[in-house]
Amino acid sequence: MLVAVKEIGQLRIEQEKLTPLQVLVEDPDSSGNYKKVIAIVLEEQTGNKWGFKGVEQEEYDSAKIMRYLYKSGAANGADLTPIARLSGKPKVTFENKILGWFKILDEKHLHIADQEKDFLSQIKEQIVKNADHIVNEILRIRDETPNKTGIVITLKFKQDEKEKYVGDFPVFEQLLMYQVKEKAKRCAAENKVCSICGQEKDFVVGNLDTYAFYTLDKTGYITGGFKESEAWKNFPVCEECKLALEEGKKYVEKYLTFRFCGIEYNLIPKFILGTEAVPEEILDIFASTSKLISLKQHVIDRITNDEGDILYYLKDIKDVIALNFLFIRKMNAAERILLLIEDVFPSRLHRIFDAKHKTDEIFADKFTFGSIRSFFSRSDPNKREYDLDGYFLDIVDRVFKDRPVSYHFLLQFIMKKIRHEFVNDGYFYQAVKDGLMTIYFLQALGLIEMEGEDMEERVFDGLFEKYGPAFQTPVKRGLFLLGALTELLLRRQYKDRGAKPFIKNLKSLKMNENDFKGLLPKLQSKLEEYDAFDKGKRILAREAANYLLLAQDKWQMPVDELNFYFAAGMNMADEVTKIIYPDDKPEELQIQE
């Protein structure tokens, strides 16, 4: 994955002719939330003296990224330049990030001109002298700004009637590069092989911090007897690859970050034969901002719920690239990998979309992974946190990597959702439909295997064949038809009484084999009581009885599976009625609930 990120960064550096400084500098508004800037203003006075002018607020301007010169540092310490994102208590941010940065002046090995050191000392002195006023102004502006709007604190200078920022002074650039190099020296080696490009380089570093899931402050990451100077052996990276990784990550996070049914992921392409062998139009998708944005605006078909999903446009590309899906969760300064799916070829995407289109056609609806996600979000609907992400991502991984899915494991969660909606009078029919579409989609991909038996031709063969292998045993067909018959009785009861008293016989969809075997006579008796056991329902009852008798005592199905096929019949009762009532339907079947 890191090699793929590095290739993207290298391509960007070559195309845009970026300098090392441009790569290192970060956008303080990379999250899209930091739209306000608080500027601590200093003004040049006579005799090359600097004085405090005041505190101003202004709108964030992306055109000033290099002038802001922001480079994040330690979470609880100063950043690499005197500019910071306001987080937590304003006073703490000011003291740690702004004032804290000037501790660099105390370093013995700092090599800057006396004039520049005097300039920085004056700035520090003025900020310390006016610290209380600055903090009060920051607090006031924070209180007056909506909580969702992030704020950046920076220094601004007025010199010769011009406004300048940190990046307009070479000394700040010099000190930024100095800190980067000093950090690298603490864990480095000379004349070693880079683990990314595989070449021997004059200098390699071992404390790569591009991704926060690699760190040297955890036991498992330390080698060489817990000596940081020896830890480069874990992950040596040359300076060229480090810069390319930095740029690659920035680009991926800004333009190749999407949401997969609510879970954020990075889409990272890997150019199998190198960028030279990839057609230009493919490179444009991943290296041209305008092209990518254009694609986002014209996506017409999706397998996720993200409107910016570009997977549809990648499915027809030749297998000269492979796609990596990095599901990552950011927690403050840390990053945790939820799942990494590597080497998914466009041809696999194409097959997934083919299965999706077949599902769409059969169910006259748009299937996405959102249907699967509906069963794998929360273990308890009352929970605030999504605690089933791991199960959902495991299924996503199996779909993309062509690995089997456990049918009975899947049914447990499908039936849990269906029962909840059934008992609470919620979206029962949609839950059943989502379950049916999920199973059909996975069958179409060959990820679920269904047992089947040869059976004589009967009335509903066309309906069952439409939905494929899911209905190729007598007991499944019998339960399905039993569910459809139950739905027709419930509709008649609702028409006559405005209620569905028979529903108590369904035991919250936790019926066992004996319950189902005893349900058919109860249905027949109740339909006769309502004078509703007409020719069509008699055909339906006869066919259900035929399949259940054909199954004999060889049901051998768990309760979840029994109730799922029964619920499927309830859900698709309208399709059944088209067969048993080819002309006019009974009046109660016209009711749409």
PDB file of N, CA, C and O in Angstrom, residues 238-274:
ATOM      1  N   CYS A 238      14.136   6.260   2.486  1.00  0.00           N
ATOM      2  CA  CYS A 238      15.008   7.338   2.011  1.00  0.00           C
ATOM      3  C   CYS A 238      14.232   8.653   1.960  1.00  0.00           C
ATOM      4  O   CYS A 238      13.000   8.680   1.997  1.00  0.00           O
ATOM      5  N   GLU A 239      14.972   9.746   1.851  1.00  0.00           N
ATOM      6  CA  GLU A 239      14.343  11.072   1.883  1.00  0.00           C
ATOM      7  C   GLU A 239      13.424  11.288   0.684  1.00  0.00           C
ATOM      8  O   GLU A 239      12.365  11.913   0.803  1.00  0.00           O
ATOM      9  N   GLU A 240      13.803  10.771  -0.491  1.00  0.00           N
ATOM     10  CA  GLU A 240      12.966  10.935  -1.682  1.00  0.00           C
ATOM     11  C   GLU A 240      11.627  10.222  -1.517  1.00  0.00           C
ATOM     12  O   GLU A 240      10.556  10.773  -1.841  1.00  0.00           O
ATOM     13  N   CYS A 241      11.673   8.997  -1.010  1.00  0.00           N
ATOM     14  CA  CYS A 241      10.429   8.242  -0.809  1.00  0.00           C
ATOM     15  C   CYS A 241       9.579   8.868   0.296  1.00  0.00           C
ATOM     16  O   CYS A 241       8.351   8.859   0.223  1.00  0.00           O
ATOM     17  N   LYS A 242      10.233   9.390   1.317  1.00  0.00           N
ATOM     18  CA  LYS A 242       9.500  10.042   2.409  1.00  0.00           C
ATOM     19  C   LYS A 242       8.712  11.235   1.890  1.00  0.00           C
ATOM     20  O   LYS A 242       7.532  11.431   2.227  1.00  0.00           O
ATOM     21  N   LEU A 243       9.346  12.047   1.061  1.00  0.00           N
ATOM     22  CA  LEU A 243       8.639  13.195   0.488  1.00  0.00           C
ATOM     23  C   LEU A 243       7.491  12.750  -0.415  1.00  0.00           C
ATOM     24  O   LEU A 243       6.395  13.327  -0.381  1.00  0.00           O
ATOM     25  N   ALA A 244       7.744  11.718  -1.221  1.00  0.00           N
ATOM     26  CA  ALA A 244       6.695  11.220  -2.110  1.00  0.00           C
ATOM     27  C   ALA A 244       5.522  10.666  -1.307  1.00  0.00           C
ATOM     28  O   ALA A 244       4.359  10.850  -1.684  1.00  0.00           O
ATOM     29  N   LEU A 245       5.801   9.996  -0.188  1.00  0.00           N
ATOM     30  CA  LEU A 245       4.732   9.498   0.678  1.00  0.00           C
ATOM     31  C   LEU A 245       3.925  10.649   1.261  1.00  0.00           C
ATOM     32  O   LEU A 245       2.689  10.580   1.349  1.00  0.00           O
ATOM     33  N   GLU A 246       4.618  11.706   1.678  1.00  0.00           N
ATOM     34  CA  GLU A 246       3.932  12.874   2.230  1.00  0.00           C
ATOM     35  C   GLU A 246       2.955  13.456   1.209  1.00  0.00           C
ATOM     36  O   GLU A 246       1.790  13.715   1.510  1.00  0.00           O
ATOM     37  N   GLU A 247       3.434  13.658  -0.017  1.00  0.00           N
ATOM     38  CA  GLU A 247       2.587  14.238  -1.056  1.00  0.00           C
ATOM     39  C   GLU A 247       1.478  13.275  -1.447  1.00  0.00           C
ATOM     40  O   GLU A 247       0.341  13.688  -1.681  1.00  0.00           O
ATOM     41  N   GLY A 248       1.821  11.980  -1.532  1.00  0.00           N
ATOM     42  CA  GLY A 248       0.817  10.991  -1.891  1.00  0.00           C
ATOM     43  C   GLY A 248      -0.317  10.936  -0.889  1.00  0.00           C
ATOM     44  O   GLY A 248      -1.496  10.869  -1.255  1.00  0.00           O
ATOM     45  N   LYS A 249       0.027  10.960   0.395  1.00  0.00           N
ATOM     46  CA  LYS A 249      -1.014  10.920   1.430  1.00  0.00           C
ATOM     47  C   LYS A 249      -1.897  12.162   1.359  1.00  0.00           C
ATOM     48  O   LYS A 249      -3.121  12.082   1.486  1.00  0.00           O
ATOM     49  N   LYS A 250      -1.279  13.329   1.178  1.00  0.00           N
ATOM     50  CA  LYS A 250      -2.069  14.561   1.081  1.00  0.00           C
ATOM     51  C   LYS A 250      -3.071  14.481  -0.062  1.00  0.00           C
ATOM     52  O   LYS A 250      -4.232  14.860   0.082  1.00  0.00           O
ATOM     53  N   TYR A 251      -2.589  13.977  -1.211  1.00  0.00           N
ATOM     54  CA  TYR A 251      -3.474  13.911  -2.376  1.00  0.00           C
ATOM     55  C   TYR A 251      -4.591  12.883  -2.155  1.00  0.00           C
ATOM     56  O   TYR A 251      -5.751  13.138  -2.468  1.00  0.00           O
ATOM     57  N   VAL A 252      -4.233  11.742  -1.607  1.00  0.00           N
ATOM     58  CA  VAL A 252      -5.237  10.701  -1.358  1.00  0.00           C
ATOM     59  C   VAL A 252      -6.311  11.213  -0.401  1.00  0.00           C
ATOM     60  O   VAL A 252      -7.510  11.010  -0.621  1.00  0.00           O
ATOM     61  N   GLU A 253      -5.883  11.878   0.664  1.00  0.00           N
ATOM     62  CA  GLU A 253      -6.854  12.355   1.651  1.00  0.00           C
ATOM     63  C   GLU A 253      -7.748  13.453   1.087  1.00  0.00           C
ATOM     64  O   GLU A 253      -8.915  13.561   1.465  1.00  0.00           O
ATOM     65  N   LYS A 254      -7.219  14.245   0.170  1.00  0.00           N
ATOM     66  CA  LYS A 254      -8.012  15.356  -0.359  1.00  0.00           C
ATOM     67  C   LYS A 254      -8.918  14.937  -1.502  1.00  0.00           C
ATOM     68  O   LYS A 254     -10.074  15.377  -1.577  1.00  0.00           O
ATOM     69  N   TYR A 255      -8.437  14.066  -2.391  1.00  0.00           N
ATOM     70  CA  TYR A 255      -9.190  13.770  -3.603  1.00  0.00           C
ATOM     71  C   TYR A 255      -9.618  12.305  -3.742  1.00  0.00           C
ATOM     72  O   TYR A 255     -10.483  12.001  -4.563  1.00  0.00           O
ATOM     73  N   LEU A 256      -9.025  11.412  -2.995  1.00  0.00           N
ATOM     74  CA  LEU A 256      -9.368   9.993  -3.140  1.00  0.00           C
ATOM     75  C   LEU A 256      -9.921   9.417  -1.839  1.00  0.00           C
ATOM     76  O   LEU A 256      -9.738   8.250  -1.534  1.00  0.00           O
ATOM     77  N   THR A 257     -10.588  10.249  -1.076  1.00  0.00           N
ATOM     78  CA  THR A 257     -11.238   9.812   0.156  1.00  0.00           C
ATOM     79  C   THR A 257     -12.740   9.813  -0.052  1.00  0.00           C
ATOM     80  O   THR A 257     -13.319  10.822  -0.459  1.00  0.00           O
ATOM     81  N   PHE A 258     -13.345   8.686   0.216  1.00  0.00           N
ATOM     82  CA  PHE A 258     -14.781   8.517   0.006  1.00  0.00           C
ATOM     83  C   PHE A 258     -15.397   7.869   1.243  1.00  0.00           C
ATOM     84  O   PHE A 258     -14.699   7.589   2.219  1.00  0.00           O
ATOM     85  N   ARG A 259     -16.692   7.635   1.186  1.00  0.00           N
ATOM     86  CA  ARG A 259     -17.380   6.963   2.281  1.00  0.00           C
ATOM     87  C   ARG A 259     -18.060   5.718   1.746  1.00  0.00           C
ATOM     88  O   ARG A 259     -18.743   5.773   0.718  1.00  0.00           O
ATOM     89  N   PHE A 260     -17.847   4.628   2.439  1.00  0.00           N
ATOM     90  CA  PHE A 260     -18.440   3.346   2.062  1.00  0.00           C
ATOM     91  C   PHE A 260     -19.519   3.031   3.083  1.00  0.00           C
ATOM     92  O   PHE A 260     -19.253   2.489   4.139  1.00  0.00           O
ATOM     93  N   CYS A 261     -20.755   3.434   2.737  1.00  0.00           N
ATOM     94  CA  CYS A 261     -21.891   3.212   3.643  1.00  0.00           C
ATOM     95  C   CYS A 261     -21.598   3.776   5.032  1.00  0.00           C
ATOM     96  O   CYS A 261     -21.811   3.117   6.058  1.00  0.00           O
ATOM     97  N   GLY A 262     -21.081   4.995   5.063  1.00  0.00           N
ATOM     98  CA  GLY A 262     -20.844   5.681   6.320  1.00  0.00           C
ATOM     99  C   GLY A 262     -19.452   5.522   6.886  1.00  0.00           C
ATOM    100  O   GLY A 262     -19.096   6.201   7.852  1.00  0.00           O
ATOM    101  N   ILE A 263     -18.633   4.629   6.319  1.00  0.00           N
ATOM    102  CA  ILE A 263     -17.279   4.401   6.822  1.00  0.00           C
ATOM    103  C   ILE A 263     -16.282   5.003   5.829  1.00  0.00           C
ATOM    104  O   ILE A 263     -16.304   4.666   4.655  1.00  0.00           O
ATOM    105  N   GLU A 264     -15.425   5.886   6.318  1.00  0.00           N
ATOM    106  CA  GLU A 264     -14.483   6.579   5.434  1.00  0.00           C
ATOM    107  C   GLU A 264     -13.387   5.633   4.962  1.00  0.00           C
ATOM    108  O   GLU A 264     -12.904   4.791   5.715  1.00  0.00           O
ATOM    109  N   TYR A 265     -13.028   5.769   3.693  1.00  0.00           N
ATOM    110  CA  TYR A 265     -11.916   4.970   3.170  1.00  0.00           C
ATOM    111  C   TYR A 265     -11.139   5.763   2.140  1.00  0.00           C
ATOM    112  O   TYR A 265     -11.650   6.695   1.519  1.00  0.00           O
ATOM    113  N   ASN A 266      -9.862   5.387   1.996  1.00  0.00           N
ATOM    114  CA  ASN A 266      -9.001   5.955   0.959  1.00  0.00           C
ATOM    115  C   ASN A 266      -8.913   4.954  -0.188  1.00  0.00           C
ATOM    116  O   ASN A 266      -8.653   3.774   0.039  1.00  0.00           O
ATOM    117  N   LEU A 267      -9.114   5.437  -1.394  1.00  0.00           N
ATOM    118  CA  LEU A 267      -8.967   4.597  -2.588  1.00  0.00           C
ATOM    119  C   LEU A 267      -7.578   4.854  -3.165  1.00  0.00           C
ATOM    120  O   LEU A 267      -7.293   5.935  -3.675  1.00  0.00           O
ATOM    121  N   ILE A 268      -6.716   3.863  -3.072  1.00  0.00           N
ATOM    122  CA  ILE A 268      -5.316   4.035  -3.448  1.00  0.00           C
ATOM    123  C   ILE A 268      -4.991   3.141  -4.642  1.00  0.00           C
ATOM    124  O   ILE A 268      -4.964   1.911  -4.503  1.00  0.00           O
ATOM    125  N   PRO A 269      -4.750   3.717  -5.806  1.00  0.00           N
ATOM    126  CA  PRO A 269      -4.416   2.895  -6.976  1.00  0.00           C
ATOM    127  C   PRO A 269      -2.953   2.460  -6.956  1.00  0.00           C
ATOM    128  O   PRO A 269      -2.075   3.196  -6.503  1.00  0.00           O
ATOM    129  N   LYS A 270      -2.717   1.251  -7.418  1.00  0.00           N
ATOM    130  CA  LYS A 270      -1.344   0.769  -7.570  1.00  0.00           C
ATOM    131  C   LYS A 270      -1.100   0.483  -9.045  1.00  0.00           C
ATOM    132  O   LYS A 270      -1.829  -0.302  -9.652  1.00  0.00           O
ATOM    133  N   PHE A 271      -0.120   1.165  -9.627  1.00  0.00           N
ATOM    134  CA  PHE A 271       0.176   1.016 -11.045  1.00  0.00           C
ATOM    135  C   PHE A 271       1.117  -0.183 -11.217  1.00  0.00           C
ATOM    136  O   PHE A 271       2.301  -0.107 -10.898  1.00  0.00           O
ATOM    137  N   ILE A 272       0.578  -1.264 -11.705  1.00  0.00           N
ATOM    138  CA  ILE A 272       1.284  -2.551 -11.700  1.00  0.00           C
ATOM    139  C   ILE A 272       2.593  -2.497 -12.481  1.00  0.00           C
ATOM    140  O   ILE A 272       3.624  -3.006 -12.041  1.00  0.00           O
ATOM    141  N   LEU A 273       2.561  -1.877 -13.646  1.00  0.00           N
ATOM    142  CA  LEU A 273       3.762  -1.818 -14.483  1.00  0.00           C
ATOM    143  C   LEU A 273       4.418  -0.447 -14.437  1.00  0.00           C
ATOM    144  O   LEU A 273       5.214  -0.097 -15.295  1.00  0.00           O
ATOM    145  N   GLY A 274       4.076   0.333 -13.414  1.00  0.00           N
ATOM    146  CA  GLY A 274       4.602   1.685 -13.321  1.00  0.00           C
ATOM    147  C   GLY A 274       3.722   2.661 -14.073  1.00  0.00           C
ATOM    148  O   GLY A 274       2.932   2.288 -14.930  1.00  0.00           O
TER     149      GLY A 274
END
